[in-house]
Amino acid sequence: MLKYLLLPLIVFSGSAFSNVIHEERSLYRNIIVEETSDLRCLKFNTKSSQTSQSCMYKSNPDKLVFNYTKLTFASLLVTDNPKSVLIIGLGGGTLSNVIHELYPTANIHNVEIDPAVTKVARDYFNFIENDLVTSSVQDGRIFIKRAAIKKQKYDWIILDAFNGDYIPEHLLTKEFFEEVQSVLADGGVIAANTFSSSKLYEHESATYHAVFGDFINVSRENRSNRIILAGLKSIPSEAQINTRVNALAPKLVKYGVDIKAISQLMHFTKDGQDWPADTKVLTDQYSPANLLNF
């Protein structure tokens, strides 16, 4: 792996100066760690875009920066006390760190295809690893295939892999979701970070529905991110959700997560599907990469 460090580089970005404190070319992409005032961000620089994968406030690392990471905690409104958590796609390790603080006895395993990303998470984003919080360098689909063979089960599976342009195609197909379903524990939930603005929106929705049946979209109006909550055996009642909101609210406030507000952003597909009935499902044979340019 070709790796190099650059001396700090000052660039002008918008209304603030940005300081590149680390840059390297990994096997998969250009990786940049950039600071702007109090904000430190991990970015992937690809041919078509430069996107922030993870950010933290240096003065308050506990406080979450991104909308989607906050929305992910809607998962806790539909499942209780996860004891085994699988995260596909590490970024800066933000989700793993917060979940470890919330559930210090839970086993959390992070899967990241790029060893350079894991090292950057350790060196620049306070990524916590110990006996209960572990990581492996592997393609997420291969990891899940092997986990299924070993009959491993997870209460909370978070799909957060991103290659800099979009979610990798082989992690968006019916066959992959069936593999994910096979390692989901009874009463567990799958939380997938995806986009409302993608041209694949309808195809993704149809594919999740084909495998998991009715699911929950969590999204803010006029925002590009959405979290899909899937794999639920039953949808909790409004009373159950409200009980969980009251229990979680004081625990999540330090992370900047307003779980009560997030509970109002949950849209149930059983109440109406927003994609045509004849939408094509994504498969290993049909996964149109041309639609990824959105």
PDB file of C-alpha atoms in Angstrom, residues 1 7 69 78 90 107 121 164 191:
ATOM      1  CA  MET A   1       0.000   0.000   0.000  1.00  0.00           C
ATOM      2  CA  LEU A   7       3.029  18.719   5.727  1.00  0.00           C
ATOM      3  CA  THR A  69     -25.695   9.537  12.538  1.00  0.00           C
ATOM      4  CA  VAL A  78     -37.799  -0.341  17.705  1.00  0.00           C
ATOM      5  CA  LEU A  90     -16.215   2.386   9.866  1.00  0.00           C
ATOM      6  CA  ASN A 107     -20.180  -6.609  21.795  1.00  0.00           C
ATOM      7  CA  ALA A 121      -9.986   6.458  12.759  1.00  0.00           C
ATOM      8  CA  GLY A 164     -16.925   8.078  -1.954  1.00  0.00           C
ATOM      9  CA  ALA A 191     -30.334   0.295  10.043  1.00  0.00           C
TER      10      ALA A 191
END
